mmCIF file of C-alpha atoms in Angstrom:
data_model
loop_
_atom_site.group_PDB
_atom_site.id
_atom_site.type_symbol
_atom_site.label_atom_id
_atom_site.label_comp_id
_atom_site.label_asym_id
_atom_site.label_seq_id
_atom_site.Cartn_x
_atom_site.Cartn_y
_atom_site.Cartn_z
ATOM 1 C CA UNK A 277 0.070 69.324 -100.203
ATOM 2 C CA UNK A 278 -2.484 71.646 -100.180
ATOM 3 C CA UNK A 279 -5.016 70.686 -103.188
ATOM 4 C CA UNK A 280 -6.130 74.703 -103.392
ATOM 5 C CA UNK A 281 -4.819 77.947 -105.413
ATOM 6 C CA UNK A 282 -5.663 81.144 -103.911
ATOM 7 C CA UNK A 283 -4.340 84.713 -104.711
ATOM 8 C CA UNK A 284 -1.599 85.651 -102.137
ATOM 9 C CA UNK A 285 -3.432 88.998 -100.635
ATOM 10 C CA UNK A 286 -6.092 91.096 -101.809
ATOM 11 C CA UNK A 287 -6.973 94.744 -100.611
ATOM 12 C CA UNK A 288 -10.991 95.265 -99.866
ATOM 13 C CA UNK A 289 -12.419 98.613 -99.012
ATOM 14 C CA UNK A 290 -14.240 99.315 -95.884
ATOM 15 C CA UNK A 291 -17.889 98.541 -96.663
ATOM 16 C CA UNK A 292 -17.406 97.043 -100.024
ATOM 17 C CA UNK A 293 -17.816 93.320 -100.330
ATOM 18 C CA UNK A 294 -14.797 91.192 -100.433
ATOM 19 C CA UNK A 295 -14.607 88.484 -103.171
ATOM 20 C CA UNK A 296 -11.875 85.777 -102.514
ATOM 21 C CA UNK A 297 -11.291 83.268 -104.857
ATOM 22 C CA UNK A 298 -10.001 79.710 -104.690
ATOM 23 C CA UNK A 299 -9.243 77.375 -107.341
ATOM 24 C CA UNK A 300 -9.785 73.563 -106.166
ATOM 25 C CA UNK A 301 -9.687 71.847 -109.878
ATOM 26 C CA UNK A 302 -8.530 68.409 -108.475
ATOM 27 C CA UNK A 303 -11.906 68.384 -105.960
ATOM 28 C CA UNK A 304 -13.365 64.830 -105.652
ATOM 29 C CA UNK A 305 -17.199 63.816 -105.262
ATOM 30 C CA UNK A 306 -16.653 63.561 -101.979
ATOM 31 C CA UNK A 307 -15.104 66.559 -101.213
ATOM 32 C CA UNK A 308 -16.254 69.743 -99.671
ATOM 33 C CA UNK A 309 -15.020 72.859 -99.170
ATOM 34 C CA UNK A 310 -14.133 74.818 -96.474
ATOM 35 C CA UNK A 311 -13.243 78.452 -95.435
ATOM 36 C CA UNK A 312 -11.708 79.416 -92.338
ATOM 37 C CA UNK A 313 -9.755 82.614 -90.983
ATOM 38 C CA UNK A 314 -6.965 83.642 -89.080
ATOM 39 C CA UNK A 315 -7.069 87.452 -87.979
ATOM 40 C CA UNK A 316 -3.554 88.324 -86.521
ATOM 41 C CA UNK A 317 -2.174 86.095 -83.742
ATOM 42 C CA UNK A 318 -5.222 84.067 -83.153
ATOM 43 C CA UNK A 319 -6.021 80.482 -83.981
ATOM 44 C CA UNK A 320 -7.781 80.042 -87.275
ATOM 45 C CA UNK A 321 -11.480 80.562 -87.218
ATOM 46 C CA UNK A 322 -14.209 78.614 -88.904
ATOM 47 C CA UNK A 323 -16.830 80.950 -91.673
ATOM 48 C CA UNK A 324 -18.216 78.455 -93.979
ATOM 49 C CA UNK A 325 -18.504 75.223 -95.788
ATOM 50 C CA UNK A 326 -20.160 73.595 -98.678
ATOM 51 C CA UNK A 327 -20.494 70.836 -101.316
ATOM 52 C CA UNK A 328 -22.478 71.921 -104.226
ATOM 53 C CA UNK A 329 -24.771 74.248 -103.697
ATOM 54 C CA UNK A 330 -24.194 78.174 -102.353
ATOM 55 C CA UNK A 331 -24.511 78.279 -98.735
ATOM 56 C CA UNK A 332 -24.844 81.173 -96.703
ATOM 57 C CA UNK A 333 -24.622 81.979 -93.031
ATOM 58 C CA UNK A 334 -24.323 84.967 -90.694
ATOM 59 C CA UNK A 335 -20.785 85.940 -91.476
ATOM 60 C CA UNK A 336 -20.262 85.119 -95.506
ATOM 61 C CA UNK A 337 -21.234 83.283 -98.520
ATOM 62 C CA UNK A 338 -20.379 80.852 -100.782
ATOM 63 C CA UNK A 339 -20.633 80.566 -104.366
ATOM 64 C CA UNK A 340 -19.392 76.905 -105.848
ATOM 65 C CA UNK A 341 -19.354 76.601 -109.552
ATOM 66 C CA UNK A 342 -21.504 73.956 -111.268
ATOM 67 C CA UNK A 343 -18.055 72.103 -112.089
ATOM 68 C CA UNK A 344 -16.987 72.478 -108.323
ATOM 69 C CA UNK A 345 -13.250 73.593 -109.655
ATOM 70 C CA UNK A 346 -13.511 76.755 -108.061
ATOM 71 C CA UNK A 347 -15.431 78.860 -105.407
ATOM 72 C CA UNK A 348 -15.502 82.240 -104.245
ATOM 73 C CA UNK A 349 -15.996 83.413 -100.293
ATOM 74 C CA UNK A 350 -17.926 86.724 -100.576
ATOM 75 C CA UNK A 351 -18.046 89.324 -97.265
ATOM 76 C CA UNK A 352 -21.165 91.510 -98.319
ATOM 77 C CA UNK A 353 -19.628 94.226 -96.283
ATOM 78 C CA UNK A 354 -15.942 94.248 -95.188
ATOM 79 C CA UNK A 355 -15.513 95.869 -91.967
ATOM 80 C CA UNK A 356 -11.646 96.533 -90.528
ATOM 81 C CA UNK A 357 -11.906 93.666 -87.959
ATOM 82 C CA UNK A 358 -12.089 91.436 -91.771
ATOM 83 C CA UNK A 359 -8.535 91.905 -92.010
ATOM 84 C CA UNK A 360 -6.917 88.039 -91.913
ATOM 85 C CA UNK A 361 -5.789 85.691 -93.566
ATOM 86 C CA UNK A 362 -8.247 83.408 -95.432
ATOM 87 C CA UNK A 363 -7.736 79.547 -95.995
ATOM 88 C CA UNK A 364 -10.025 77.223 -98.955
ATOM 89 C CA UNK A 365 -9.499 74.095 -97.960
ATOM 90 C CA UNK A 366 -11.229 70.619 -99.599
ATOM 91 C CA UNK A 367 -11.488 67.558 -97.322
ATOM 92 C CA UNK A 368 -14.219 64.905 -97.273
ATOM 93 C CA UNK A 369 -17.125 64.686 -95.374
ATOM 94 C CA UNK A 370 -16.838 61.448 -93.972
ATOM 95 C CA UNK A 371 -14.258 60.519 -91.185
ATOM 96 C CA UNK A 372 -12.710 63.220 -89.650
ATOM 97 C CA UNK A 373 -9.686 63.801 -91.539
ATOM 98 C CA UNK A 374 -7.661 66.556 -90.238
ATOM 99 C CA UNK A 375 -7.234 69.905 -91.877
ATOM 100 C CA UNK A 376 -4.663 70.515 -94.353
ATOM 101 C CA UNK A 377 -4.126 74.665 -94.450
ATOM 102 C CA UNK A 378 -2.161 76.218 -97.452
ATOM 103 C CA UNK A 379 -0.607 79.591 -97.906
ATOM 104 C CA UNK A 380 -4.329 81.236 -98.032
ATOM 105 C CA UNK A 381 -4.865 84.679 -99.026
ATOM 106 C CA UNK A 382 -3.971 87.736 -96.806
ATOM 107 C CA UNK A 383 -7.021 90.489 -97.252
ATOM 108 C CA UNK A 384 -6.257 93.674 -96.235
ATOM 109 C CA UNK A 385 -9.501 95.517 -95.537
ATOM 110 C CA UNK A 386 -8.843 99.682 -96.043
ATOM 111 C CA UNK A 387 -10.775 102.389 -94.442
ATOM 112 C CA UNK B 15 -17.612 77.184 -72.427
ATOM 113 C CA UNK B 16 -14.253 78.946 -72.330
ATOM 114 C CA UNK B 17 -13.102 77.145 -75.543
ATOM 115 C CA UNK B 18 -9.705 75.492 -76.382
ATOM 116 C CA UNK B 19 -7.660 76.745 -73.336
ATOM 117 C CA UNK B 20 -4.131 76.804 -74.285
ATOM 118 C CA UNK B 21 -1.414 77.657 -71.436
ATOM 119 C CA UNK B 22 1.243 79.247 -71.626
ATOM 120 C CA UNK B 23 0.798 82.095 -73.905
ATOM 121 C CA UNK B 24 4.421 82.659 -74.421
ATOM 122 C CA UNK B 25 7.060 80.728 -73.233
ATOM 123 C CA UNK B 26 11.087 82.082 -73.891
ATOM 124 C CA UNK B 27 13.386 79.234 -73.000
ATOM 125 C CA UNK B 28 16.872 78.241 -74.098
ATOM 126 C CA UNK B 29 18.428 75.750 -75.718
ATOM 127 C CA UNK B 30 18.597 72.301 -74.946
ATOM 128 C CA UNK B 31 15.726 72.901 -71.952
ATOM 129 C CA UNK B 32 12.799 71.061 -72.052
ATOM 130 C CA UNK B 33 9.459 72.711 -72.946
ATOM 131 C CA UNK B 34 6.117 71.402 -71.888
ATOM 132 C CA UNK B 35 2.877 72.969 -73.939
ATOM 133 C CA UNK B 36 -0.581 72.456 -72.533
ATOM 134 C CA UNK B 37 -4.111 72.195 -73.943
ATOM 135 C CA UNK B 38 -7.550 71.518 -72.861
ATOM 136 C CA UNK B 39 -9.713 70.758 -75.182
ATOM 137 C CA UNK B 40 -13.361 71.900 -75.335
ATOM 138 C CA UNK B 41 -15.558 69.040 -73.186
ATOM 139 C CA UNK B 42 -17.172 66.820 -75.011
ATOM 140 C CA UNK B 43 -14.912 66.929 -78.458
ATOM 141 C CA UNK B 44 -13.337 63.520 -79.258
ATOM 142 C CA UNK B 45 -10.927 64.726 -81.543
ATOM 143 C CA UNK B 46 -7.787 66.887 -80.674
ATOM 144 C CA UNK B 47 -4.712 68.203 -82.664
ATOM 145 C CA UNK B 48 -1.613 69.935 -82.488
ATOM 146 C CA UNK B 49 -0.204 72.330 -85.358
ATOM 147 C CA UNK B 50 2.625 74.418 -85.535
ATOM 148 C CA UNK B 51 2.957 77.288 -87.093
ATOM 149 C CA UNK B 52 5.807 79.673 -88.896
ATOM 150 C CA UNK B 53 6.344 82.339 -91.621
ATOM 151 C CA UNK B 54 8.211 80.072 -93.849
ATOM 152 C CA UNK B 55 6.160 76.606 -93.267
ATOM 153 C CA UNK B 56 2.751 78.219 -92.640
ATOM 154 C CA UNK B 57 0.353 76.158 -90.488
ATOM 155 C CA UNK B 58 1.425 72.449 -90.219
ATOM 156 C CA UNK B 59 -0.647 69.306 -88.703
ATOM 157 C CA UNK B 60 1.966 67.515 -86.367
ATOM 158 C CA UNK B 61 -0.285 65.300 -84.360
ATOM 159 C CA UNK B 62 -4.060 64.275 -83.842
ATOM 160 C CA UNK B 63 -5.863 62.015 -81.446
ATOM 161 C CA UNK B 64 -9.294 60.538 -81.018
ATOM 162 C CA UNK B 65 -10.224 59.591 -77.772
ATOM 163 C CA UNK B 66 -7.079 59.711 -76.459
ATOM 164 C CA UNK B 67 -5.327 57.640 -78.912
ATOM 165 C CA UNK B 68 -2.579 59.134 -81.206
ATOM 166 C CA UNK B 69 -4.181 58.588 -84.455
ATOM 167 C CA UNK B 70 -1.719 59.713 -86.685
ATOM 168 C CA UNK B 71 1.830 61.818 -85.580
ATOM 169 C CA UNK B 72 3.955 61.469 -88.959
ATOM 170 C CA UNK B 73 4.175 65.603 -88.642
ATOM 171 C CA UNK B 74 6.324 65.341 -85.924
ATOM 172 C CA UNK B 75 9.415 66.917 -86.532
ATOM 173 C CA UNK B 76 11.900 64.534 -84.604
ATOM 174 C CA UNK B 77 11.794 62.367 -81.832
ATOM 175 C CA UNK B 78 13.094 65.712 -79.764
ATOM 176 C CA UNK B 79 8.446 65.974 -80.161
ATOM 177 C CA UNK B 80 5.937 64.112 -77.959
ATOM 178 C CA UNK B 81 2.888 64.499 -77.149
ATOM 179 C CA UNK B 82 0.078 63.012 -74.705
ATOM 180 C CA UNK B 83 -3.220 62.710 -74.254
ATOM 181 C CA UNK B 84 -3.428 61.077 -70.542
ATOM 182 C CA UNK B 85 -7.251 62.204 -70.196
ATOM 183 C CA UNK B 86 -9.921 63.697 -72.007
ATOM 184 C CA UNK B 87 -9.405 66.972 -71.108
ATOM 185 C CA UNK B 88 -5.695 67.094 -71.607
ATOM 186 C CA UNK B 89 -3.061 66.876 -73.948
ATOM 187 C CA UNK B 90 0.557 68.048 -73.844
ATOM 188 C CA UNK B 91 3.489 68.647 -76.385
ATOM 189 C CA UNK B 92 6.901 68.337 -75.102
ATOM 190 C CA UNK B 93 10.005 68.855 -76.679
ATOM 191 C CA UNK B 94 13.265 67.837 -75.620
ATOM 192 C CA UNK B 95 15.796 69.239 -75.798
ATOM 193 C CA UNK B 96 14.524 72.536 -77.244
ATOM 194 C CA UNK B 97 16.364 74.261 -80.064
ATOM 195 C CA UNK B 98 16.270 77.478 -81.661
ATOM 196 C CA UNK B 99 14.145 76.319 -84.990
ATOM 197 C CA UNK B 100 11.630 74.954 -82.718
ATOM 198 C CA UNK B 101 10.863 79.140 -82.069
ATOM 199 C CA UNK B 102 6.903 79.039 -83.649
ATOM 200 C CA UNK B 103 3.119 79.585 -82.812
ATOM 201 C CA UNK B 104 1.674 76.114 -81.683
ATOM 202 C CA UNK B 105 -1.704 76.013 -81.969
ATOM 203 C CA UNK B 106 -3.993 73.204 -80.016
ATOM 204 C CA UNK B 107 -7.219 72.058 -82.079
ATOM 205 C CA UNK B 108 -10.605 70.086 -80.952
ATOM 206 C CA UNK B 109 -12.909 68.769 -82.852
ATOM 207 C CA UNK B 110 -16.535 66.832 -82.355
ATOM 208 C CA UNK B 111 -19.523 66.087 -85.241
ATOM 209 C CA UNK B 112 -22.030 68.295 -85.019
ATOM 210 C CA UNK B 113 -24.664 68.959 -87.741
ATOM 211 C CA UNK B 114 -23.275 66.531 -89.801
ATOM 212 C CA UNK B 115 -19.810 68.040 -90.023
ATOM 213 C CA UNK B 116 -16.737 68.256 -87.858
ATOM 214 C CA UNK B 117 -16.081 72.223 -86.951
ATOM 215 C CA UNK B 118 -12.883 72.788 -85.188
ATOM 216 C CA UNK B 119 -12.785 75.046 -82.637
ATOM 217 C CA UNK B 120 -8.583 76.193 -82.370
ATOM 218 C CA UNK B 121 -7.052 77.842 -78.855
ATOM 219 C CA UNK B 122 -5.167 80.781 -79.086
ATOM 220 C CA UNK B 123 -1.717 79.380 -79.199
ATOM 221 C CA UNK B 124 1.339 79.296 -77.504
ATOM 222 C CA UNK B 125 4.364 81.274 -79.161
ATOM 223 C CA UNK B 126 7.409 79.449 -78.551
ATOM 224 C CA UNK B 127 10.987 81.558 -78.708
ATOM 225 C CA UNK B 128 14.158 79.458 -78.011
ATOM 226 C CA UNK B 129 17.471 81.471 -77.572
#
């Protein structure tokens, strides 16, 4: 089972950043977490990953709370082709254990 | 490189034929997998290897699923024979460390629809 909560969909304006949360309460030490994407009929995309602190790269950041129970994915500016469906996943770092992909959340970015 | 190639794209069969689903992987990754994916189950793990050798294939459905990975570059999924709740987007993983971390890079799948 997945060990994440996320919001089923979420609506975004064009332009605006996108906030999408993700609950991971359970999260070991160990454990990181991991965004990817899947825009319509494609394979799922990697954006982002981190442990404790916020990391930030070309196409998004992330925020992880000083607990580590939750995390937010933030798109500074949501464009149309944003529109997919967004998976948090937690997994540890060592070994290469496969991913585990929940519902995620669907954001629907709006002109 | 041209990424995860997955072939076909689409594949219609019917039921009770065998269906064959190809991957190559991207060169150099040691680690490939096979997920399936559909509305009501969402994306499922069914199989992963690491240099060639089935690590772990408890997500296969039934023994009607098998897959292979004769080479390096290749893997297939076969099932046999085919029935209609097989119908799903199968998706074909690789996966290497780099930078610490192991990215997965995913092909662009191969919808399945058995009548």
């Amino acid at each position: 089972d997945a060990k994440t909560t996320q919001p089923p969909s979420m609506d975004c304006a064009e332009g605006r950043a996108a906030n999408l949360p993700c609950n991971h309460s359970t999260i070991s030490g160990n454990e990181y977490v991991y965004w990817y994407r899947q825009i319509h009929s494609q394979g799922p995309q990697y954006i982002i990953h981190g442990l404790k602190n916020n990391e930030t790269n070309e196409m998004a950041s992330l925020i992880i709370t000083e607990d580590r129970k939750s995390s937010t994915l933030i798109l500074p500016h949501a464009t149309l082709r944003d529109t997919a469906v967004y998976y948090c996943i937690v997994r540890a770092q060592s070994g290469n254990t496969p991913l585990v992909f929940g519902k995620g959340t669907r954001l629907s970015v709006i002109a | 490189d041209a990424g995860v190639i997955q072939s076909p794209r689409h594949e219609v069969t019917e039921m009770g034929q065998e269906v064959t689903l190809r991957c190559k992987p991207i060169s150099g990754h040691d680690y490939l997998f096979w997920y399936r994916q559909t509305m009501m189950r969402g994306l499922e793990l069914l199989i992963y290897f690491n240099n060639n050798v089935p690590i772990d294939d408890s997500g296969m459905p039934e023994d009607r699923f098998s897959a292979k990975m004769p080479n390096a570059s290749f893997s297939t999924l076969k099932i046999q024979p085919s029935e209609p709740r097989d119908s799903a987007v199968y998706f074909c993983a690789s996966s290497t460390r780099t930078g610490g971390f192991y990215g997965y890079t995913f092909g662009s799948g191969t919808r399945l629809t058995v009548v």
